[in-house]
Amino acid sequence: MKVLNRKSEILKVAKDLITEKGYNAVSMRDLAKALDIKAASLYNHIANKQEILSTIILEIAEAFTVGMTQIFNEETTSINKLQDLIGLHIDISINNSGAMAMMHNDWKHLEADELIRFVTLRNAYENNFRTIIKQGINQGEIINKNPEVIVFSMLSTLQTMYLWYEKRGKMDVNILKTDMVSVLLDGIRT
Amino acid sequence: MKVLNRKSEILKVAKDLITEKGYNAVSMRDLAKALDIKAASLYNHIANKQEILSTIILEIAEAFTVGMTQIFNEETTSINKLQDLIGLHIDISINNSGAMAMMHNDWKHLEADELIRFVTLRNAYENNFRTIIKQGINQGEIINKNPEVIVFSMLSTLQTMYLWYEKRGKMDVNILKTDMVSVLLDGIRT
DNA sequence: GTCTATAGTGCGATAGAC
DNA sequence: GTCTATCGCACTATAGAC
């Protein structure tokens, strides 16, 4: 286990607290108390409260972008790409449930450039997802239903998986992947 | 169009503001300004800020409970019950997207009795949902996959539908129901 | 790198006049 | 039913000592 520097340590504790209570409900005093220091001391490591939010959310958003880019460019069927995307979401959600919660709940408290960057990344991600579905329909691999409904249904399940995985005692990752692929993809396969 | 009394009017405006910014990010001064009165005047109509939250969230939670109870006791197949539940979610989500957002994002800011009541209702709802799925599996109507994965996948889609319906220019409700039933149920039917 | 002290702001809520 | 005025408190953030 690597020793964290002070800033990483602060971000880690902040992630846990904000996941539990929400961004606006966690004060710098709360955060400092959890680290056993005074609030003022935090400002030696971070510029302000916003920096905590944007660092955590953009880091996870960029991890999804990297994963998506790779999968999008694979030379394989759309169904295989969707299967890989399910795996990507499961892997990231399991290891970063705090950051997933913040991305889900608190992105709207981002400001200025960080907000724009986040929304841009998220839109690009959704567009790639939609393109994969449409290609699958055109290739006859995926049933010819409204692609928006398919995209929405899959994404909403994948995006809230972190909630559910936490709640019910962490099942085996490989079983989770198998069952999730089956439930999400069997219904749209031709 | 019925004329709203002052309290209903306050709750309606609060719903919109809180949906946009989150419960903690909307102050009583913000709310008052949106109504063109002073913050102090709000307290002639509501006891405190918490009352806004609990009134809106519990009202919608109870609407789901009523709908579920009725569907749960229908004498029909599990697949038909699920189909009716999808319709219930669509009908409520479309007419109450603000309240849906608050129930989704801000329930954790409920306090004491109201929090307990909400969690109780939500658990009962999920248990009924799970029971319907399990009965369907036992009757051979639904594929024999992990029922938790099926429940989670369907519920996460239904619970976040309000987000997506708002975002993309409100498609025809009947088409939405047909396609949603097909995408969510074709994959789990035997 | 952490501390004390504090500036400056905004919050929820109340009292009491009209 | 709305107002002005205000209380008491919590917040983010900074200055400067150690």
XYZ file of N, CA and C in Angstrom, chain A:
570
model
N 0.838 -1.203 0.000
C 0.000 0.000 0.000
C 0.866 1.244 0.000
N 0.687 2.042 -1.030
C 1.485 3.256 -1.182
C 1.084 4.300 -0.126
N 2.064 5.010 0.388
C 1.768 6.097 1.312
C 1.275 7.308 0.510
N 0.140 7.842 0.927
C -0.439 8.973 0.208
C 0.200 10.274 0.670
N 0.368 11.210 -0.239
C 0.775 12.528 0.235
C -0.450 13.220 0.816
N -0.238 14.379 1.415
C -1.309 15.020 2.195
C -2.507 15.374 1.323
N -2.241 15.874 0.126
C -3.336 16.274 -0.743
C -4.212 15.081 -1.135
N -3.573 13.981 -1.516
C -4.339 12.789 -1.886
C -5.164 12.299 -0.716
N -4.571 12.398 0.466
C -5.259 11.968 1.678
C -6.503 12.821 1.920
N -6.351 14.122 1.737
C -7.490 15.038 1.902
C -8.589 14.695 0.907
N -8.202 14.461 -0.339
C -9.196 14.153 -1.373
C -9.922 12.845 -1.069
N -9.169 11.897 -0.546
C -9.780 10.604 -0.230
C -10.836 10.732 0.873
N -10.475 11.452 1.926
C -11.418 11.646 3.026
C -12.621 12.471 2.559
N -12.347 13.495 1.746
C -13.425 14.338 1.226
C -14.414 13.499 0.403
N -13.880 12.616 -0.400
C -14.713 11.745 -1.223
C -15.692 10.957 -0.365
N -15.193 10.383 0.707
C -16.050 9.583 1.589
C -17.138 10.440 2.236
N -16.731 11.601 2.754
C -17.702 12.463 3.439
C -18.762 12.986 2.480
N -18.325 13.448 1.317
C -19.262 14.040 0.362
C -20.188 12.969 -0.207
N -19.671 11.778 -0.370
C -20.517 10.671 -0.831
C -21.665 10.444 0.135
N -21.356 10.545 1.407
C -22.353 10.250 2.427
C -23.381 11.368 2.580
N -22.907 12.633 2.528
C -23.786 13.753 2.887
C -24.117 14.715 1.746
N -23.368 14.654 0.660
C -23.550 15.639 -0.412
C -22.570 16.798 -0.278
N -22.230 17.407 -1.393
C -21.190 18.443 -1.434
C -21.493 19.621 -0.517
N -22.685 20.191 -0.642
C -23.008 21.378 0.152
C -23.175 21.080 1.636
N -23.427 19.833 1.960
C -23.657 19.482 3.360
C -22.358 19.159 4.101
N -21.241 19.117 3.389
C -19.951 18.882 4.049
C -19.172 20.191 4.081
N -18.898 20.686 5.278
C -18.153 21.941 5.401
C -16.657 21.656 5.478
N -15.875 22.684 5.263
C -14.423 22.546 5.385
C -14.065 22.175 6.825
N -14.870 22.625 7.781
C -14.640 22.244 9.181
C -14.881 20.742 9.379
N -15.949 20.236 8.770
C -16.218 18.793 8.855
C -15.031 17.992 8.308
N -14.594 18.440 7.131
C -13.491 17.738 6.474
C -12.230 17.781 7.324
N -11.933 18.986 7.862
C -10.736 19.137 8.694
C -10.818 18.252 9.930
N -11.994 18.226 10.545
C -12.164 17.417 11.750
C -11.910 15.936 11.462
N -12.375 15.476 10.323
C -12.168 14.076 9.951
C -10.689 13.765 9.740
N -9.904 14.818 9.473
C -8.463 14.634 9.259
C -7.668 15.014 10.508
N -8.407 15.430 11.556
C -7.769 15.817 12.808
C -6.868 17.032 12.678
N -7.257 17.958 11.832
C -6.557 19.239 11.764
C -7.606 20.356 11.781
N -7.171 21.594 11.704
C -8.101 22.721 11.664
C -8.406 23.096 10.205
N -9.565 23.692 10.019
C -10.006 24.014 8.659
C -8.977 24.859 7.905
N -8.395 25.811 8.612
C -7.444 26.705 7.942
C -6.274 25.949 7.323
N -5.901 24.841 7.955
C -4.739 24.087 7.467
C -4.978 23.445 6.108
N -6.246 23.213 5.801
C -6.563 22.604 4.499
C -6.054 23.471 3.350
N -6.065 24.792 3.597
C -5.751 25.722 2.508
C -4.269 25.761 2.153
N -3.467 25.026 2.883
C -2.078 24.841 2.456
C -1.956 23.796 1.361
N -3.017 23.013 1.188
C -2.936 21.896 0.241
C -3.864 22.054 -0.953
N -4.985 22.717 -0.719
C -5.911 22.961 -1.820
C -6.289 24.429 -1.863
N -6.632 24.908 -3.039
C -6.919 26.334 -3.205
C -8.246 26.703 -2.549
N -9.262 25.876 -2.751
C -10.579 26.166 -2.180
C -11.462 24.919 -2.278
N -12.676 25.047 -1.825
C -13.556 23.883 -1.773
C -13.892 23.348 -3.174
N -14.072 24.262 -4.089
C -14.364 23.867 -5.473
C -13.306 22.922 -6.040
N -12.055 23.148 -5.665
C -10.993 22.305 -6.226
C -11.196 20.839 -5.857
N -11.710 20.585 -4.673
C -11.978 19.214 -4.255
C -12.985 18.570 -5.207
N -14.070 19.319 -5.439
C -15.129 18.796 -6.298
C -14.622 18.513 -7.709
N -13.972 19.503 -8.308
C -13.605 19.349 -9.717
C -12.512 18.305 -9.903
N -11.576 18.218 -8.968
C -10.522 17.211 -9.097
C -11.108 15.807 -9.131
N -11.996 15.526 -8.190
C -12.536 14.169 -8.082
C -13.439 13.834 -9.277
N -14.312 14.760 -9.626
C -15.270 14.467 -10.700
C -14.576 14.369 -12.054
N -13.657 15.282 -12.335
C -13.028 15.253 -13.660
C -12.095 14.054 -13.806
N -11.490 13.642 -12.709
C -10.616 12.464 -12.783
C -11.411 11.233 -13.205
N -12.585 11.052 -12.619
C -13.377 9.869 -12.955
C -13.997 10.013 -14.342
N -14.398 11.221 -14.701
C -14.964 11.426 -16.042
C -13.926 11.112 -17.112
N -12.679 11.466 -16.818
C -11.635 11.194 -17.812
C -11.304 9.704 -17.911
N -11.439 9.000 -16.806
C -11.233 7.544 -16.859
C -12.270 6.896 -17.785
N -13.510 7.370 -17.714
C -14.537 6.835 -18.608
C -14.250 7.188 -20.064
N -13.758 8.392 -20.282
C -13.453 8.810 -21.654
C -12.350 7.943 -22.264
N -11.306 7.686 -21.472
C -10.211 6.845 -21.956
C -10.725 5.447 -22.307
N -11.503 4.877 -21.401
C -12.042 3.534 -21.643
C -12.931 3.488 -22.873
N -13.793 4.480 -22.994
C -14.711 4.522 -24.128
C -13.953 4.640 -25.451
N -12.953 5.516 -25.491
C -12.191 5.720 -26.730
C -11.582 4.408 -27.209
N -11.026 3.685 -26.265
C -10.402 2.416 -26.617
C -11.429 1.426 -27.161
N -12.534 1.279 -26.445
C -13.554 0.308 -26.855
C -14.207 0.719 -28.174
N -14.444 2.001 -28.311
C -15.102 2.510 -29.527
C -14.313 2.137 -30.770
N -12.990 2.114 -30.661
C -12.134 1.869 -31.824
C -11.735 0.406 -32.021
N -12.230 -0.451 -31.147
C -11.951 -1.879 -31.351
C -12.560 -2.352 -32.667
N -11.903 -3.316 -33.291
C -12.473 -3.870 -34.521
C -13.267 -5.112 -34.174
N -14.513 -4.880 -33.784
C -15.345 -6.013 -33.378
C -16.810 -5.620 -33.539
N -17.700 -6.515 -33.146
C -19.135 -6.233 -33.300
C -19.618 -5.212 -32.266
N -20.767 -4.638 -32.527
C -21.351 -3.699 -31.569
C -21.698 -4.392 -30.261
N -22.205 -5.593 -30.362
C -22.547 -6.341 -29.143
C -21.309 -6.560 -28.277
N -20.191 -6.877 -28.916
C -18.956 -7.042 -28.141
C -18.515 -5.730 -27.498
N -18.705 -4.648 -28.232
C -18.336 -3.347 -27.651
C -19.214 -3.035 -26.431
N -20.501 -3.322 -26.563
C -21.395 -3.070 -25.423
C -21.003 -3.928 -24.232
N -20.634 -5.153 -24.529
C -20.192 -6.049 -23.462
C -18.956 -5.480 -22.756
N -18.031 -4.951 -23.537
C -16.833 -4.349 -22.945
C -17.180 -3.091 -22.136
N -18.175 -2.339 -22.619
C -18.572 -1.132 -21.883
C -19.194 -1.487 -20.534
N -19.978 -2.551 -20.524
C -20.536 -3.016 -19.252
C -19.406 -3.362 -18.287
N -18.399 -4.051 -18.812
C -17.240 -4.392 -17.989
C -16.511 -3.151 -17.489
N -16.370 -2.153 -18.354
C -15.718 -0.890 -17.966
C -16.455 -0.228 -16.803
N -17.781 -0.138 -16.929
C -18.571 0.485 -15.867
C -18.459 -0.289 -14.555
N -18.518 -1.598 -14.642
C -18.417 -2.406 -13.427
C -17.059 -2.205 -12.768
N -15.987 -2.268 -13.554
C -14.649 -2.125 -12.974
C -14.470 -0.761 -12.306
N -14.862 0.297 -13.002
C -14.676 1.634 -12.425
C -15.598 1.839 -11.219
N -16.854 1.406 -11.325
C -17.804 1.625 -10.226
C -17.361 0.947 -8.942
N -16.852 -0.266 -9.088
C -16.479 -1.035 -7.913
C -15.311 -0.403 -7.169
N -14.382 0.165 -7.916
C -13.186 0.711 -7.277
C -13.294 2.188 -6.918
N -14.378 2.831 -7.334
C -14.476 4.283 -7.109
C -15.898 4.701 -6.761
N -16.524 3.974 -5.849
C -17.940 4.266 -5.642
C -18.152 5.676 -5.087
N -17.217 6.183 -4.292
C -17.340 7.542 -3.788
C -17.338 8.560 -4.911
N -16.379 8.424 -5.803
C -16.290 9.357 -6.927
C -17.480 9.215 -7.862
N -17.967 7.986 -8.027
C -19.150 7.771 -8.864
C -20.353 8.522 -8.288
N -20.511 8.448 -6.978
C -21.627 9.138 -6.335
C -21.520 10.644 -6.544
N -20.296 11.171 -6.407
C -20.130 12.611 -6.589
C -20.400 13.023 -8.029
N -19.924 12.225 -8.963
C -20.169 12.550 -10.368
C -21.674 12.560 -10.634
N -22.371 11.644 -9.991
C -23.795 11.500 -10.226
C -24.586 12.631 -9.575
N -24.240 12.978 -8.324
C -25.056 13.911 -7.547
C -24.590 15.357 -7.618
N -23.280 15.555 -7.694
C -22.748 16.893 -7.417
C -22.144 17.593 -8.620
N -22.223 17.006 -9.789
C -21.635 17.651 -10.966
C -22.245 19.033 -11.177
N -23.492 19.224 -10.762
C -24.137 20.516 -11.006
C -23.552 21.629 -10.151
N -22.728 21.285 -9.164
C -22.078 22.323 -8.368
C -20.705 22.701 -8.914
N -20.310 22.096 -10.026
C -19.093 22.550 -10.710
C -19.334 23.956 -11.243
N -18.234 24.675 -11.480
C -18.375 26.047 -11.962
C -17.521 26.279 -13.201
N -17.966 27.222 -14.012
C -17.183 27.769 -15.123
C -16.555 26.686 -15.997
N -15.231 26.768 -16.201
C -14.530 25.870 -17.118
C -14.695 24.406 -16.757
N -14.665 24.121 -15.458
C -14.787 22.724 -15.036
C -16.158 22.156 -15.386
N -17.181 22.970 -15.227
C -18.531 22.516 -15.596
C -18.606 22.234 -17.095
N -18.063 23.152 -17.866
C -18.084 22.979 -19.329
C -17.327 21.718 -19.734
N -16.160 21.549 -19.142
C -15.347 20.378 -19.483
C -16.106 19.085 -19.151
N -16.719 19.044 -17.985
C -17.449 17.839 -17.580
C -18.604 17.553 -18.540
N -19.391 18.557 -18.828
C -20.551 18.341 -19.701
C -20.093 17.911 -21.094
N -18.998 18.474 -21.546
C -18.462 18.085 -22.854
C -18.062 16.609 -22.873
N -17.351 16.199 -21.846
C -16.932 14.795 -21.764
C -18.144 13.869 -21.711
N -19.138 14.263 -20.904
C -20.302 13.402 -20.751
C -21.093 13.298 -22.051
N -21.231 14.404 -22.743
C -21.949 14.365 -24.020
C -21.219 13.498 -25.041
N -19.893 13.627 -25.074
C -19.117 12.826 -26.027
C -19.294 11.341 -25.710
N -19.285 11.032 -24.416
C -19.462 9.638 -24.007
C -20.816 9.105 -24.480
N -21.864 9.878 -24.232
C -23.203 9.437 -24.628
C -23.342 9.326 -26.145
N -22.708 10.237 -26.842
C -22.763 10.161 -28.306
C -22.096 8.900 -28.836
N -20.947 8.561 -28.248
C -20.278 7.326 -28.677
C -21.148 6.113 -28.377
N -21.773 6.126 -27.232
C -22.651 5.024 -26.844
C -23.782 4.885 -27.863
N -24.389 6.010 -28.195
C -25.502 6.020 -29.144
C -25.058 5.525 -30.529
N -23.854 5.919 -30.923
C -23.333 5.497 -32.226
C -23.156 3.981 -32.281
N -22.638 3.432 -31.194
C -22.448 1.971 -31.155
C -23.788 1.255 -31.293
N -24.811 1.752 -30.586
C -26.147 1.148 -30.677
C -26.677 1.237 -32.116
N -26.556 2.409 -32.711
C -27.082 2.601 -34.066
C -26.347 1.719 -35.078
N -25.044 1.611 -34.918
C -24.284 0.719 -35.805
C -24.768 -0.710 -35.646
N -25.050 -1.106 -34.408
C -25.544 -2.465 -34.166
C -26.888 -2.703 -34.833
N -27.743 -1.677 -34.790
C -29.047 -1.809 -35.449
C -28.858 -1.918 -36.969
N -27.987 -1.070 -37.498
C -27.741 -1.099 -38.949
C -27.136 -2.421 -39.415
N -26.305 -3.008 -38.562
C -25.676 -4.288 -38.913
C -26.612 -5.460 -38.665
N -27.778 -5.195 -38.094
C -28.707 -6.282 -37.808
C -28.361 -7.098 -36.567
N -27.429 -6.579 -35.748
C -27.080 -7.311 -34.516
C -28.039 -6.977 -33.381
N -28.620 -5.754 -33.455
C -29.460 -5.257 -32.367
C -30.858 -4.997 -32.916
N -31.870 -5.299 -32.097
C -33.255 -5.140 -32.553
C -33.556 -3.699 -32.935
N -34.457 -3.534 -33.849
C -34.754 -2.211 -34.390
C -35.812 -1.480 -33.548
N -35.419 -1.174 -32.303
C -36.275 -0.360 -31.428
C -35.666 1.031 -31.322
N -36.454 1.978 -30.841
C -35.969 3.348 -30.650
C -34.591 3.354 -29.959
N -33.538 3.781 -30.665
C -32.188 3.704 -30.074
C -32.049 4.559 -28.817
N -32.815 5.656 -28.736
C -32.746 6.493 -27.533
C -33.209 5.730 -26.290
N -34.259 4.933 -26.479
C -34.761 4.163 -25.339
C -33.732 3.116 -24.910
N -33.077 2.511 -25.878
C -32.055 1.506 -25.559
C -30.863 2.152 -24.846
N -30.387 3.261 -25.403
C -29.252 3.971 -24.787
C -29.595 4.359 -23.359
N -30.769 4.958 -23.195
C -31.162 5.431 -21.875
C -31.262 4.292 -20.877
N -31.894 3.221 -21.303
C -32.104 2.110 -20.392
C -30.778 1.504 -19.932
N -29.851 1.306 -20.874
C -28.553 0.733 -20.499
C -27.750 1.692 -19.631
N -27.705 2.968 -20.062
C -26.874 3.932 -19.322
C -27.390 4.175 -17.906
N -28.705 4.228 -17.749
C -29.220 4.502 -16.407
C -28.891 3.347 -15.467
N -28.934 2.141 -15.987
C -28.542 1.002 -15.154
C -27.060 1.066 -14.802
N -26.227 1.309 -15.799
C -24.779 1.325 -15.562
C -24.367 2.474 -14.640
N -25.033 3.623 -14.805
C -24.621 4.799 -14.040
C -25.032 4.742 -12.568
N -26.003 3.915 -12.236
C -26.416 3.851 -10.838
C -25.994 2.546 -10.166
N -25.182 1.789 -10.890
C -24.753 0.510 -10.345
C -23.972 0.653 -9.040
N -23.211 1.728 -8.916
C -22.407 1.947 -7.712
C -23.277 1.959 -6.446
N -24.496 2.495 -6.577
C -25.435 2.573 -5.453
C -25.806 1.188 -4.962
N -26.077 0.380 -5.923
C -26.647 -0.915 -5.658
C -25.579 -1.908 -5.214
N -24.393 -1.767 -5.804
C -23.295 -2.661 -5.454
C -22.867 -2.459 -4.002
N -22.863 -1.190 -3.565
C -22.554 -0.887 -2.173
C -23.595 -1.488 -1.225
N -24.882 -1.301 -1.622
C -25.978 -1.648 -0.729
C -26.022 -3.142 -0.404
N -25.795 -3.940 -1.451
C -25.940 -5.362 -1.196
C -24.618 -6.115 -1.311
N -24.071 -6.344 -0.166
C -22.804 -7.022 0.102
C -21.969 -7.550 -1.050
N -21.635 -6.692 -1.994
C -20.551 -6.932 -2.944
C -20.460 -8.370 -3.471
N -21.260 -8.669 -4.462
C -21.182 -10.000 -5.058
C -19.915 -10.159 -5.898
N -19.610 -11.372 -6.252
C -18.431 -11.674 -7.065
C -18.486 -10.915 -8.393
N -17.373 -10.273 -8.727
C -17.345 -9.394 -9.895
C -17.625 -10.144 -11.199
N -17.119 -11.342 -11.290
C -17.317 -12.066 -12.550
C -18.762 -12.517 -12.744
N -19.397 -12.928 -11.642
C -20.819 -13.275 -11.724
C -21.628 -12.034 -12.073
N -21.271 -10.920 -11.438
C -21.962 -9.659 -11.723
C -21.868 -9.328 -13.215
N -20.664 -9.427 -13.757
C -20.480 -9.110 -15.183
C -21.321 -10.028 -16.060
N -21.278 -11.306 -15.771
C -22.027 -12.269 -16.589
C -23.516 -11.982 -16.556
N -24.060 -11.812 -15.352
C -25.513 -11.599 -15.236
C -25.920 -10.247 -15.820
N -25.085 -9.237 -15.596
C -25.423 -7.904 -16.098
C -25.420 -7.911 -17.631
N -24.420 -8.526 -18.216
C -24.371 -8.634 -19.685
C -25.618 -9.341 -20.187
N -25.973 -10.392 -19.501
C -27.134 -11.165 -19.947
C -28.432 -10.364 -19.829
N -28.651 -9.724 -18.680
C -29.900 -8.967 -18.500
C -29.970 -7.769 -19.439
N -28.836 -7.082 -19.612
C -28.870 -5.868 -20.436
C -28.848 -6.154 -21.926
N -28.181 -7.245 -22.326
C -28.006 -7.450 -23.771
C -28.957 -8.471 -24.383
N -29.413 -9.454 -23.621
C -30.294 -10.460 -24.218
C -31.576 -9.841 -24.775
N -32.019 -8.749 -24.129
C -33.271 -8.126 -24.558
C -33.155 -7.319 -25.830
N -31.936 -6.971 -26.218
C -31.805 -6.131 -27.414
C -31.129 -6.870 -28.564
N -30.620 -8.074 -28.295
C -30.016 -8.888 -29.366
C -31.077 -9.344 -30.359
N -30.675 -9.438 -31.607
C -31.615 -10.007 -32.595
C -31.616 -11.519 -32.484
